[in-house]
XYZ file of C-alpha atoms in Angstrom:
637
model
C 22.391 13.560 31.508
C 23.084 10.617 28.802
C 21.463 11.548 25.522
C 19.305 7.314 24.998
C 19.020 8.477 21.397
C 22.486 8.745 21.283
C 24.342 5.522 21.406
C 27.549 5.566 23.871
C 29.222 2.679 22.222
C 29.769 4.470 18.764
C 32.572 6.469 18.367
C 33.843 8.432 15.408
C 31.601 9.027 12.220
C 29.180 6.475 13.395
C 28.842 9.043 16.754
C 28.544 11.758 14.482
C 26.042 10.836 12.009
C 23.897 9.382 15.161
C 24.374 13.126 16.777
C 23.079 14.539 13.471
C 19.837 12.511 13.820
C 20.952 10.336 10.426
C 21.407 7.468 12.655
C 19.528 6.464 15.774
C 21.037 4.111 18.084
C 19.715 0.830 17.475
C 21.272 1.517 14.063
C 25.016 2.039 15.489
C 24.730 -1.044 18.103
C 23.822 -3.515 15.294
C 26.634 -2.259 12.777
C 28.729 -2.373 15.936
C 27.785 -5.704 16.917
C 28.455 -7.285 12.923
C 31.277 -5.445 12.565
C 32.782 -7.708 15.933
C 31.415 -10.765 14.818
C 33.015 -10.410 11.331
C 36.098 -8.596 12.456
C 35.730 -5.780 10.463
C 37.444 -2.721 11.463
C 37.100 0.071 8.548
C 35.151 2.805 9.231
C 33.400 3.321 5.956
C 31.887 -0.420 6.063
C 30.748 0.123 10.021
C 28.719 3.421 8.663
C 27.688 1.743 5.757
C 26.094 -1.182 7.657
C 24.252 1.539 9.910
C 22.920 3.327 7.223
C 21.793 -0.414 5.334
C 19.933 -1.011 8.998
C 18.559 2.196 9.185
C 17.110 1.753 5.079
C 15.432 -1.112 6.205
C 14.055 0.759 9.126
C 12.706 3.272 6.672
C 11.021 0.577 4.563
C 13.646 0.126 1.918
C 14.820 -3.633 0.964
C 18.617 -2.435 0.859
C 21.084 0.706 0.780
C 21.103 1.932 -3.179
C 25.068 2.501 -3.062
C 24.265 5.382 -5.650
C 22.295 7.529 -3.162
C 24.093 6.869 0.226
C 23.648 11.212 0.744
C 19.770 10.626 0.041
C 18.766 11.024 3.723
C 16.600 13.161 5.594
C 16.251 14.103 9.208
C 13.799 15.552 11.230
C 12.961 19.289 10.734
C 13.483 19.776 14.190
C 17.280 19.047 14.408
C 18.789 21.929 12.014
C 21.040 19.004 10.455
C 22.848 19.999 7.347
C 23.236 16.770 5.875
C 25.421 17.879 3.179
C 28.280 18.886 5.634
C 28.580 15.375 7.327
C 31.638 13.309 6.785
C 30.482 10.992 4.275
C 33.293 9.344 3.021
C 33.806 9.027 -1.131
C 31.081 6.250 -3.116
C 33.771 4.524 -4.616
C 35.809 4.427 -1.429
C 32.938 2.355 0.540
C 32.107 0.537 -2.495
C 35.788 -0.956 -2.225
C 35.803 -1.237 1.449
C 32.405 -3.399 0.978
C 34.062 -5.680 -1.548
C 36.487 -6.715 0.598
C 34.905 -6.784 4.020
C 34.842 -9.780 5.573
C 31.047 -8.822 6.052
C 30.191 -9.408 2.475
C 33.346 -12.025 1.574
C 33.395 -14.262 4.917
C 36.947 -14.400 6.418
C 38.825 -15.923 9.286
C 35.523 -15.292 12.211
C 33.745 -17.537 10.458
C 31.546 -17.835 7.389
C 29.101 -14.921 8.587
C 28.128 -12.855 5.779
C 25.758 -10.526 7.520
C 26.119 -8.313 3.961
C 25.521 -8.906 0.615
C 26.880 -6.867 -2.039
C 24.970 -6.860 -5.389
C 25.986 -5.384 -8.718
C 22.892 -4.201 -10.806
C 22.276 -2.209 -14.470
C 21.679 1.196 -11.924
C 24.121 0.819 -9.344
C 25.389 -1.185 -6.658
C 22.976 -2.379 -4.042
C 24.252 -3.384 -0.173
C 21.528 -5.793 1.656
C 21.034 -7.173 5.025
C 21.528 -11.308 4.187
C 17.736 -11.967 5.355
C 16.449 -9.659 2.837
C 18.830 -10.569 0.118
C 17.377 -14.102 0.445
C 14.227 -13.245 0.642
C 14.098 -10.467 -2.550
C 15.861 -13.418 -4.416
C 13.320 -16.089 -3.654
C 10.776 -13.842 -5.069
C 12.486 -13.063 -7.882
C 13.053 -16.776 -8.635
C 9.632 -17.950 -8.365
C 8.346 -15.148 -10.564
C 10.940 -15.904 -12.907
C 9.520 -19.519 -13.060
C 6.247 -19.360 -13.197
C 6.840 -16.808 -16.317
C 8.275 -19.424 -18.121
C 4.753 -20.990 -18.946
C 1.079 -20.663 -18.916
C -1.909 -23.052 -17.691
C -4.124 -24.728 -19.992
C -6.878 -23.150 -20.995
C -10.438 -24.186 -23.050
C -10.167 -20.941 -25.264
C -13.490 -20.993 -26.127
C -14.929 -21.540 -23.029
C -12.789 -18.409 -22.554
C -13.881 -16.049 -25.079
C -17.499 -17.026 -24.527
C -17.266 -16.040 -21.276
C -15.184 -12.675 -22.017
C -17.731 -11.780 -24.376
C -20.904 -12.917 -21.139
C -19.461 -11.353 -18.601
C -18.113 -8.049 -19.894
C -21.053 -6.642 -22.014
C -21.431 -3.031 -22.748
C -24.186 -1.274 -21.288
C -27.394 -2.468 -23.081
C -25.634 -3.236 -26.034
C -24.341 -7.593 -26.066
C -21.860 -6.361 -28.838
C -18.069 -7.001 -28.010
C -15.543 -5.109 -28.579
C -16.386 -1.910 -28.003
C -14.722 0.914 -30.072
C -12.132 1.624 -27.109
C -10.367 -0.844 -25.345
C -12.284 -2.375 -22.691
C -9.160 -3.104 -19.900
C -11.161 -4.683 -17.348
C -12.098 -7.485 -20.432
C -8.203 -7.883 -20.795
C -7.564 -7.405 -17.147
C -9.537 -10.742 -17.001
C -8.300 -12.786 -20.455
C -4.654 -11.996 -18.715
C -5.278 -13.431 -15.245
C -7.200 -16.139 -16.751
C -3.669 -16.498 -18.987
C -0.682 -16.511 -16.376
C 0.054 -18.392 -13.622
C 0.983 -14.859 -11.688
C -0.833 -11.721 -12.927
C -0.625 -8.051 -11.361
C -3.854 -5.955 -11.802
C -3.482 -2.213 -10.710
C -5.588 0.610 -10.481
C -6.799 3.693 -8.975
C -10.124 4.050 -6.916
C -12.570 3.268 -9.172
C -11.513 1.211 -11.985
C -13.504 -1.629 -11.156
C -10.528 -4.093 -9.954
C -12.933 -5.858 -7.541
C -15.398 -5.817 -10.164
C -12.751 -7.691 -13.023
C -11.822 -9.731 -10.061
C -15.030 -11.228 -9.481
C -15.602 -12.214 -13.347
C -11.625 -13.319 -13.248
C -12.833 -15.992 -10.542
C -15.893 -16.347 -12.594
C -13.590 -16.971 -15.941
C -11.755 -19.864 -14.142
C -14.582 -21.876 -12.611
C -16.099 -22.171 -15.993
C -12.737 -24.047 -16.819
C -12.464 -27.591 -16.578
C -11.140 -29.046 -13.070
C -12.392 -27.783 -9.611
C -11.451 -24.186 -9.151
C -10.659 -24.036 -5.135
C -10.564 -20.209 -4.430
C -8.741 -18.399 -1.981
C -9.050 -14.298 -1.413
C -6.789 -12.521 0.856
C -5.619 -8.935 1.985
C -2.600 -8.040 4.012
C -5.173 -6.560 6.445
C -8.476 -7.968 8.601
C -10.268 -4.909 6.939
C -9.407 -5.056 3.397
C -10.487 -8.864 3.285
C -13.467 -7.804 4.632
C -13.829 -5.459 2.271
C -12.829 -7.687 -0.315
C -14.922 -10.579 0.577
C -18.157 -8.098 0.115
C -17.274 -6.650 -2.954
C -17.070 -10.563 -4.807
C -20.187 -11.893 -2.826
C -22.660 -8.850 -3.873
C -21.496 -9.616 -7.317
C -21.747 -13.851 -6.940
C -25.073 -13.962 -8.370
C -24.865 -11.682 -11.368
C -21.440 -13.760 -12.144
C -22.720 -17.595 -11.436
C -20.184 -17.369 -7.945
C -21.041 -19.428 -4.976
C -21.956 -17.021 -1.958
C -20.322 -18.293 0.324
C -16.830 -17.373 -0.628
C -14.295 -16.205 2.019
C -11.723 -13.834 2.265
C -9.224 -13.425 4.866
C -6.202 -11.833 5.982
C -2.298 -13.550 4.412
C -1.370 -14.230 8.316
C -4.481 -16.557 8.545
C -3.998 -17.825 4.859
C -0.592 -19.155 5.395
C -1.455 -20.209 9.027
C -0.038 -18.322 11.919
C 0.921 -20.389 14.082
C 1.937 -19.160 17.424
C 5.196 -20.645 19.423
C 5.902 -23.073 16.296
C 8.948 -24.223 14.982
C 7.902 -22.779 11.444
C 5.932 -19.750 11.880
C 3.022 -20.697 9.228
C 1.773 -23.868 8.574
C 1.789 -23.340 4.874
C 5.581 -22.757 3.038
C 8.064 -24.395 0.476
C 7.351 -28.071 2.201
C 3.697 -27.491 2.950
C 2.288 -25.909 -0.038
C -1.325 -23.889 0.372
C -4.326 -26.333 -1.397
C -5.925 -23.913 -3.705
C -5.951 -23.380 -7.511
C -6.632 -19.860 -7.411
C -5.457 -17.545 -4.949
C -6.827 -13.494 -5.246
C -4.667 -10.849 -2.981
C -6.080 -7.025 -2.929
C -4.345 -4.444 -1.629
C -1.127 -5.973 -2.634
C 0.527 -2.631 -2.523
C 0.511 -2.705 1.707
C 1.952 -6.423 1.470
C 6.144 -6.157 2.501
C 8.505 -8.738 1.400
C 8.870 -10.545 3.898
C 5.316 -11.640 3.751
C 5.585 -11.497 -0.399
C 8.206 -14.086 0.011
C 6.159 -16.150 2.641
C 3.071 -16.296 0.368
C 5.321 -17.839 -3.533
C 6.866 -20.071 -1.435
C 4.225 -21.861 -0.201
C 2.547 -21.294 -3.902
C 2.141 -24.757 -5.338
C 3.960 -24.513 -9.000
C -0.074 -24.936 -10.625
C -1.569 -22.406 -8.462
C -2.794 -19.454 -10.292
C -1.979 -15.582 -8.728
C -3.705 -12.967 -8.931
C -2.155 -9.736 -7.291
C -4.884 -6.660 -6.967
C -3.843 -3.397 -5.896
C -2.929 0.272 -6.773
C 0.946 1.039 -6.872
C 0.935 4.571 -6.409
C -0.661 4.315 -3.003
C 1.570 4.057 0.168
C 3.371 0.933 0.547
C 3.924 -1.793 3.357
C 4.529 -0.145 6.400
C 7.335 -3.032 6.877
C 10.290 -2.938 4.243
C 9.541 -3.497 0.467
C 7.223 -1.514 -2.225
C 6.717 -5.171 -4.016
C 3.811 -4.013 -5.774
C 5.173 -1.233 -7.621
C 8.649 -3.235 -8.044
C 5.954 -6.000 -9.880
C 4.797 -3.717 -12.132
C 8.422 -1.747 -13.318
C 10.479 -4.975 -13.344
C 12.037 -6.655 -16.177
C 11.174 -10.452 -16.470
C 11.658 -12.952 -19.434
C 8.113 -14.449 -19.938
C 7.093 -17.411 -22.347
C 5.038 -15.331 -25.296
C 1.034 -16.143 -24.822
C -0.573 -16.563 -28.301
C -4.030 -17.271 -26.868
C -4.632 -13.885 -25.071
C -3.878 -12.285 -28.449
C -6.776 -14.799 -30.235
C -9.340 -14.374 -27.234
C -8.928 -10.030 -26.799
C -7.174 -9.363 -29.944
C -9.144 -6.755 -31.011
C -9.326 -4.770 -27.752
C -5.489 -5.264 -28.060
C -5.219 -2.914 -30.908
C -8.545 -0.689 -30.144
C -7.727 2.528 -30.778
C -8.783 5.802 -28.068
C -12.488 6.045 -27.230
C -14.500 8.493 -25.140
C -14.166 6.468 -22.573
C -10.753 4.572 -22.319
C -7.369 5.084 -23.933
C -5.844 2.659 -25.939
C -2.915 0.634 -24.717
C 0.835 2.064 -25.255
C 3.789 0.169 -26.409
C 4.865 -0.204 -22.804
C 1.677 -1.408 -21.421
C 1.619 -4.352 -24.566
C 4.966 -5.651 -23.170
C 3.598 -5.897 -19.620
C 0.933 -7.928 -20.577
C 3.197 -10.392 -21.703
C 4.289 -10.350 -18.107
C 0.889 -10.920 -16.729
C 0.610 -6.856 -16.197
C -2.589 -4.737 -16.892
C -3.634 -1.616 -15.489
C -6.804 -0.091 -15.163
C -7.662 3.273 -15.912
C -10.860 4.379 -16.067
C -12.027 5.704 -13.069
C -15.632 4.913 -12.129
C -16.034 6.303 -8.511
C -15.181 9.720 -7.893
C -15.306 13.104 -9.506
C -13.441 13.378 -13.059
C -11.323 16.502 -11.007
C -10.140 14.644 -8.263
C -9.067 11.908 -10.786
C -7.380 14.811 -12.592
C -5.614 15.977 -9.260
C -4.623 12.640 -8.607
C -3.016 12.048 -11.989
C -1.503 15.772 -11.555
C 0.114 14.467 -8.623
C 1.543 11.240 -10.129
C 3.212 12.732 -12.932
C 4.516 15.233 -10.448
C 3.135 18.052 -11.992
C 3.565 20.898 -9.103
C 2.065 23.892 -11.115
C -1.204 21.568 -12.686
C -2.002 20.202 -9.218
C -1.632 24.475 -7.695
C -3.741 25.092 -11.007
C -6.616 22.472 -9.677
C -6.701 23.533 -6.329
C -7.061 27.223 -7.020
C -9.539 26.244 -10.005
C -12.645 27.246 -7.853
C -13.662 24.044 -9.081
C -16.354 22.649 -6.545
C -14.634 19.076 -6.223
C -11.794 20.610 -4.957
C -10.875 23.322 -2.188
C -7.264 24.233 -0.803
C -6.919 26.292 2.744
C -4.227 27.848 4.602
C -3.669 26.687 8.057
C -5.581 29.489 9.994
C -8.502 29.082 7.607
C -10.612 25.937 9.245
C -14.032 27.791 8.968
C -15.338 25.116 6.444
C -13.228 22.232 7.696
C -15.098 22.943 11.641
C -18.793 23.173 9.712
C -18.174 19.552 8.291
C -16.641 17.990 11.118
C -19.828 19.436 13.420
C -22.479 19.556 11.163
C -21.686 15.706 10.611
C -21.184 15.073 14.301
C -24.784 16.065 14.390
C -26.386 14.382 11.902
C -24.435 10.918 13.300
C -25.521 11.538 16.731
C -28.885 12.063 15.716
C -28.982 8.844 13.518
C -27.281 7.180 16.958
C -29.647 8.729 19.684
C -32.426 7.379 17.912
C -31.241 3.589 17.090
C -30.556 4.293 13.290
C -27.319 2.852 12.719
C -27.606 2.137 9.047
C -28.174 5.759 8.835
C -25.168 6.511 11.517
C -22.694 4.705 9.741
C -23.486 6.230 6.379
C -23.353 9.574 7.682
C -20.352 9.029 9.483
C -18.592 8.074 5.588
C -19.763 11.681 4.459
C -16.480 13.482 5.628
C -12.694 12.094 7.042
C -9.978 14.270 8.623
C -6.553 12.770 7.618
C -3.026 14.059 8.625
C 0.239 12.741 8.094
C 1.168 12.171 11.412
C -0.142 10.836 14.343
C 1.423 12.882 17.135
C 2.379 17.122 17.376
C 1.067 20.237 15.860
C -0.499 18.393 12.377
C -1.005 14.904 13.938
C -4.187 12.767 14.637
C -4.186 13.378 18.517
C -4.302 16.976 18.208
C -6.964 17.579 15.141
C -8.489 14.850 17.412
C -9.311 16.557 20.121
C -9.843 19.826 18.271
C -12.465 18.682 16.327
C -14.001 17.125 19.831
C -13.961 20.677 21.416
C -16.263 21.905 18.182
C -18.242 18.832 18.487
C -18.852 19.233 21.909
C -19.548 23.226 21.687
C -22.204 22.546 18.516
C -23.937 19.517 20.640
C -24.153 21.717 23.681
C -21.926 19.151 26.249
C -18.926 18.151 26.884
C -18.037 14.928 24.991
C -15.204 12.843 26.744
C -13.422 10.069 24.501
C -13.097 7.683 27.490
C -16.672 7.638 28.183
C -18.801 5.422 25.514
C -21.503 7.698 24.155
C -24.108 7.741 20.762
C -22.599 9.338 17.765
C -18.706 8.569 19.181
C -16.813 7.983 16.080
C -14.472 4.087 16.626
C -11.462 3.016 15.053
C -10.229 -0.491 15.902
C -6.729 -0.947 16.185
C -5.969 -4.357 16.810
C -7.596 -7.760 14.747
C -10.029 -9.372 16.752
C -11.366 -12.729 14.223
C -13.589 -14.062 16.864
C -15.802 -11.417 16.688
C -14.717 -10.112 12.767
C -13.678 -7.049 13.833
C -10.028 -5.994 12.082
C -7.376 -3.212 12.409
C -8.820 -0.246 10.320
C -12.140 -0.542 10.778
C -14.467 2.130 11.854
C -18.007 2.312 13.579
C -20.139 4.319 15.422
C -21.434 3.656 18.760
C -25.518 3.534 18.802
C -28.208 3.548 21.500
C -30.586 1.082 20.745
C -34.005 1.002 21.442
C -34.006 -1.071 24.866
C -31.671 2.132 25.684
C -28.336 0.316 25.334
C -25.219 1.268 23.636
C -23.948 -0.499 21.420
C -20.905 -0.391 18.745
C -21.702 -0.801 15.201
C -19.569 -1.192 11.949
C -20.768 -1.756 8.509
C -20.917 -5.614 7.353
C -22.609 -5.833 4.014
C -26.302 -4.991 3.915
C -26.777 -4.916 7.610
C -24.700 -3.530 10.153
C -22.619 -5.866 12.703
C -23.213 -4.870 16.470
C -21.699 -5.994 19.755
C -21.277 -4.504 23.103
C -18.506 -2.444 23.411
C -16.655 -4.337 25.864
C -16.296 -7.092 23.333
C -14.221 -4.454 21.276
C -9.845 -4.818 20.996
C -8.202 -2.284 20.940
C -10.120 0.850 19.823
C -9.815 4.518 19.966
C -12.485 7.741 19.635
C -11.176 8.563 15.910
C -12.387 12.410 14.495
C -9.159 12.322 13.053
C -6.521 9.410 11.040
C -3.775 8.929 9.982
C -3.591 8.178 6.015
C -2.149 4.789 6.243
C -5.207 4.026 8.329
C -7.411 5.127 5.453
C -6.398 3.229 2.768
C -8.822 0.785 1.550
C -11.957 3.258 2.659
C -13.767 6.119 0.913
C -15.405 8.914 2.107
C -17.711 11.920 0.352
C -14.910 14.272 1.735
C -12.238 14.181 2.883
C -10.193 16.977 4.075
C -6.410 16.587 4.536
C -3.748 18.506 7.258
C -0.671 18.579 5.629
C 2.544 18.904 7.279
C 5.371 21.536 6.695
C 7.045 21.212 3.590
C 10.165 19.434 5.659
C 8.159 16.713 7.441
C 9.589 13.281 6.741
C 6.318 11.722 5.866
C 5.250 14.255 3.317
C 5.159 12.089 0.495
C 3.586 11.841 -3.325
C 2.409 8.727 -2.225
C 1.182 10.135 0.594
C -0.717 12.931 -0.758
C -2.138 10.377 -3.669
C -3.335 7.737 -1.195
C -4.816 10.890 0.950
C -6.753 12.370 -2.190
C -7.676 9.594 -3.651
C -9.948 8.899 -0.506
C -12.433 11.271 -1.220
C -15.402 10.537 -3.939
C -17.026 14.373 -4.260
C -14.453 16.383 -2.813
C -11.113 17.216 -1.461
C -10.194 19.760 0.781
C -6.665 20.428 1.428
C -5.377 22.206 4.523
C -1.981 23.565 4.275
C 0.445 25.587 2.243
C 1.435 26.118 -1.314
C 5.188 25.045 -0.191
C 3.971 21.666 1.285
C 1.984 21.198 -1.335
C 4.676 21.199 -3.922
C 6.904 19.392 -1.491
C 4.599 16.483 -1.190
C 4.017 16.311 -4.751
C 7.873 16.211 -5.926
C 9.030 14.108 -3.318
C 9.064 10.174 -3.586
C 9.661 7.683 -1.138
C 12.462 6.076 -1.965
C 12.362 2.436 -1.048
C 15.235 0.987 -2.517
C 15.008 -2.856 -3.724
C 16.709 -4.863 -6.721
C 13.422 -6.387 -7.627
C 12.825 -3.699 -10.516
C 16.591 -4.341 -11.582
C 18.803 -6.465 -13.899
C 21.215 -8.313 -11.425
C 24.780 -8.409 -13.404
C 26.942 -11.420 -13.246
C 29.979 -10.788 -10.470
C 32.747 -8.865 -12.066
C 30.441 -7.396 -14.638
C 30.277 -3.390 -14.232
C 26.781 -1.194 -14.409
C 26.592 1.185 -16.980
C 25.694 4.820 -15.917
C 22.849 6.121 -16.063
C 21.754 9.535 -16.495
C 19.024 10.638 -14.138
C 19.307 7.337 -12.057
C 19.264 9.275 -9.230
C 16.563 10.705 -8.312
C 14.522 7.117 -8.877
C 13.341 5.028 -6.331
């Protein structure tokens, strides 16, 4: 029987490494298929071009050149990676430079490849995304070069309005106050970066950044945006329950990038707004900016009018863009020459050099040169236990024996389980059940969908022994045993936990959300999700794609938060078991965190990075020019 993972085309080391499970075979027919086009024969660039396919697959931007061995495979296989036939760095380094992939040659002037020499190593792209990283990097680079006009004292009166202490109208406080900066730098650059953990109060700076520029002169036209139906709705909330205390209009909109740049199905350009057709607004806000990829980074600067002001929202230690790029946390590392900005230093100069408070720590060396870059980042949480914060902090500075430390700490925001040990873990997943069927049964949906935040199973993966559709229908088996029938997941019912999978904008429901289906009081069911103040209803049948969700994945919850949340983690060799992973799944939870799995994939998750390679976070050398070595260069992303 033919092996369809295997492809029969590839012969050689591109066979072998696709037998090992390195390679699958889309991987080896597209490397095939250049290497014809291009006439290329050499072996080393036909493996190299598989393995630059198969980063992008993975989410990188490119192939780092310094970490071609960095690869992992599933647990399942038994590959030792370290015994395949990978042929010498220097030796496909060589082979690249003179490929006719990279240099164009007789075939034609195809250069599927691009070959780019950087301060940490060489870096091997697909063309699209070598065009793409470098449009980015050119419109940041020129919209550093200056900042807008501003009425500084309009600015610093409203600093010193709309960021008051608590009950006291005197400004500065003896700590830094970051949000107050946060807000003096997006008010300052034509593109600033604001990032953050749960908590800091982004959308809260946001809203008196938007607040800052309408009090400028001109019309302010406003634009706010997520990468996802569900975090502009989440977004769009947050600002409006703030409009009022701020002096914003109410009616302000947020929506998702696709509908921002206009989709437009079946067109010869596939949005409506890009480098011809620039977007009409003077202020554009994006949250979540960490699950934006490059593709759609690039999309969005190009069709940036030179005089429209950015402001990028997000937290960069959270999982990235399930498409290829981590442009969010490349914004925040890279190196960019930026035009100096005397009037932030006259409007917050005194926070600037504020030294550490009881509430916020002053800002480091580093952080003062990012703000020059239109960089600030938040760090005070607000929302969730100070010991969760701690964990997640613990994880970030990869600190395996701290996080064991907090987890075994008895502490009562925290709680860590071994596999077999799901006692607690089944008494919050049915006691809830309960209480949300209750609230359902009996038409309360406010109540329903507040219960139903109180506790969130996540796992890694979606599918086998610690994915989504097995914890799923575990946890309906206890639900149905504690509520005395059988519950069925194709069958609408009261209390059934929703999660939409698919955007729907005619009837605002998005990809992400969750709801609870209710019985209302003329006896019919309906499916609920929370909108604000009231909850939004419709029948079910009105609903895309949905699914009965005890259980997510992760990447599903980012952008919610939940009084629990208890996590399944993998096996220490799962391919998803990330830090970013674990960070995004902890940071989830407001009172407590309960983690379900072993010391070993603990550790594993909280050492490992995902390494998305990109050249936005790099110096690009001029051709010719040589990188210097650097120590330690290897295990970075």
């Amino acid at each position: 029987m033919i092996d369809v993972k295997v492809a029969q085309r590839g012969k050689g080391v591109l066979r072998e490494f696709n037998e090992a499970g390195v390679l699958v075979a889309a991987d080896v027919h597209v490397a095939l298929r250049l290497c014809a086009l291009g006439g290329e024969s050499s072996e080393d660039v036909a493996l190299a071009t598989a393995l630059v396919v198969r980063a992008v697959r993975a989410g990188s931007v490119c192939l780092d050149l310094t970490r071609i061995r960095d690869v992992k495979v599933d647990e399942q296989s038994g590959t030792d990676v370290e015994k395949l036939p990978w042929p010498a760095d220097e030796a496909v380094v060589a082979a690249l430079r003179r490929s006719p992939l990279v240099t164009g040659g007789q075939a034609g002037p195809l250069r599927p490849l691009r070959l780019v020499d950087t301060d940490k190593g060489g870096l091997l792209y697909l063309d699209r995304y070598f065009r793409q990283e470098s449009t980015i990097r050119r419109i940041l680079d020129q919209r550093a070069l200056g900042h807008p006009d501003v009425d500084e004292e309009s600015l610093r009166e409203g600093l010193a309005e709309l960021f008051r202490d608590q009950g006291d109208a005197t400004l500065p406080s003896p700590a830094p106050d970051r949000q107050r900066i946060a807000a003096a730098v997006a008010a300052t650059h034509w593109t600033s970066v604001v990032v953050g953990g749960p908590g800091t109060g982004k959308t809260h700076t946001v809203a008196r950044v938007l607040a800052l520029l309408r009090r400028q002169p001109g019309q302010k036209r406003i634009a706010l945006a997520a990468p996802t139906g569900k975090a502009a709705a989440r977004l769009q909330e947050s600002v409006r329950e703030q409009s009022s205390t701020v002096g914003l209009p109410d009616d302000l909109t947020a929506m998702t990038l696709h509908r921002l740049l206009g989709w437009q199905r079946g067109a010869a350009t596939r949005f409506r707004y890009n480098a011809t057709n620039h977007l009409p607004y003077d202020v554009i806000v994006v949250d979540e900016t960490s699950m934006v990829s490059l593709t759609m980074m690039c999309r969005l600067l190009e069709a940036l009018r030179p005089d429209t002001q950015l402001v990028l929202v997000g937290d960069q230690h959270q999982l990235a863009s399930v498409d290829a790029g981590a442009v969010l946390a490349d914004l925040v590392e890279r190196p960019v020459p930026a035009a100096r900005n005397p009037v932030l230093g006259r409007v917050v100069g005194k926070d600037l050099e504020a030294s550490d408070g009881p509430r916020e720590v002053a800002l480091n060396d580093d952080e003062r040169d990012q703000l020059s870059r239109g960089v600030i980042r938040l760090s005070r949480g607000r929302r969730f236990d100070e010991t969760i914060a701690e964990l997640a902090a613990a994880v970030n500075n990869s600190d395996e024996d701290r996080v064991m430390q907090i987890l075994r700490s008895g502490d009562s925001a925290v709680s860590f389980h071994q596999p077999e040990d799901l006692d607690a873990l089944k008494s919050d997943v049915t006691e809830l059940a309960k209480a949300v069927t209750d609230a359902a049964e009996s038409g309360r949906a406010k109540v329903a969908l507040e219960e139903s935040a109180k506790h969130r199973l996540l796992c890694a993966h979606r599918e086998g022994e610690y994915g989504v559709q097995r914890w799923s229908r575990r946890a309906i088996e206890w639900c149905g045993e504690t509520l005395g029938h059988r519950l069925n997941p194709d069958l609408w019912y009261p209390g059934q936990p929703l999660l939409v999978t698919a955007n729907d904008h005619e009837t605002r429901i998005y990809n992400g959300d969750t709801g609870v289906i209710v019985r209302r009081g003329d006896g019919k069911l309906v499916a609920v999700f929370e909108r604000g103040d009231q909850p939004f209803e419709l029948h079910p049948t009105q609903l895309p794609a949905v699914q009965t969700a005890y259980a997510m994945t992760v990447h599903r919850s980012q952008g919610s938060q939940y009084d629990t949340v208890s996590v399944v983690l993998p096996e220490a060799k799962s391919l998803l078991l990330t830090r970013e992973l674990f960070y995004t799944a902890i940071t989830r939870a407001q009172a407590h965190v309960r983690i379900i799995g072993t010391e070993e994939s603990v550790r594993a998750a909280v050492r490992t990075r995902a390494l998305r390679a990109s050249g936005l976070a790099r110096a690009i050398l001029p051709v010719g020019e040589k990188p210097t070595p650097h120590e330690g260069d290897r295990g970075r992303r």
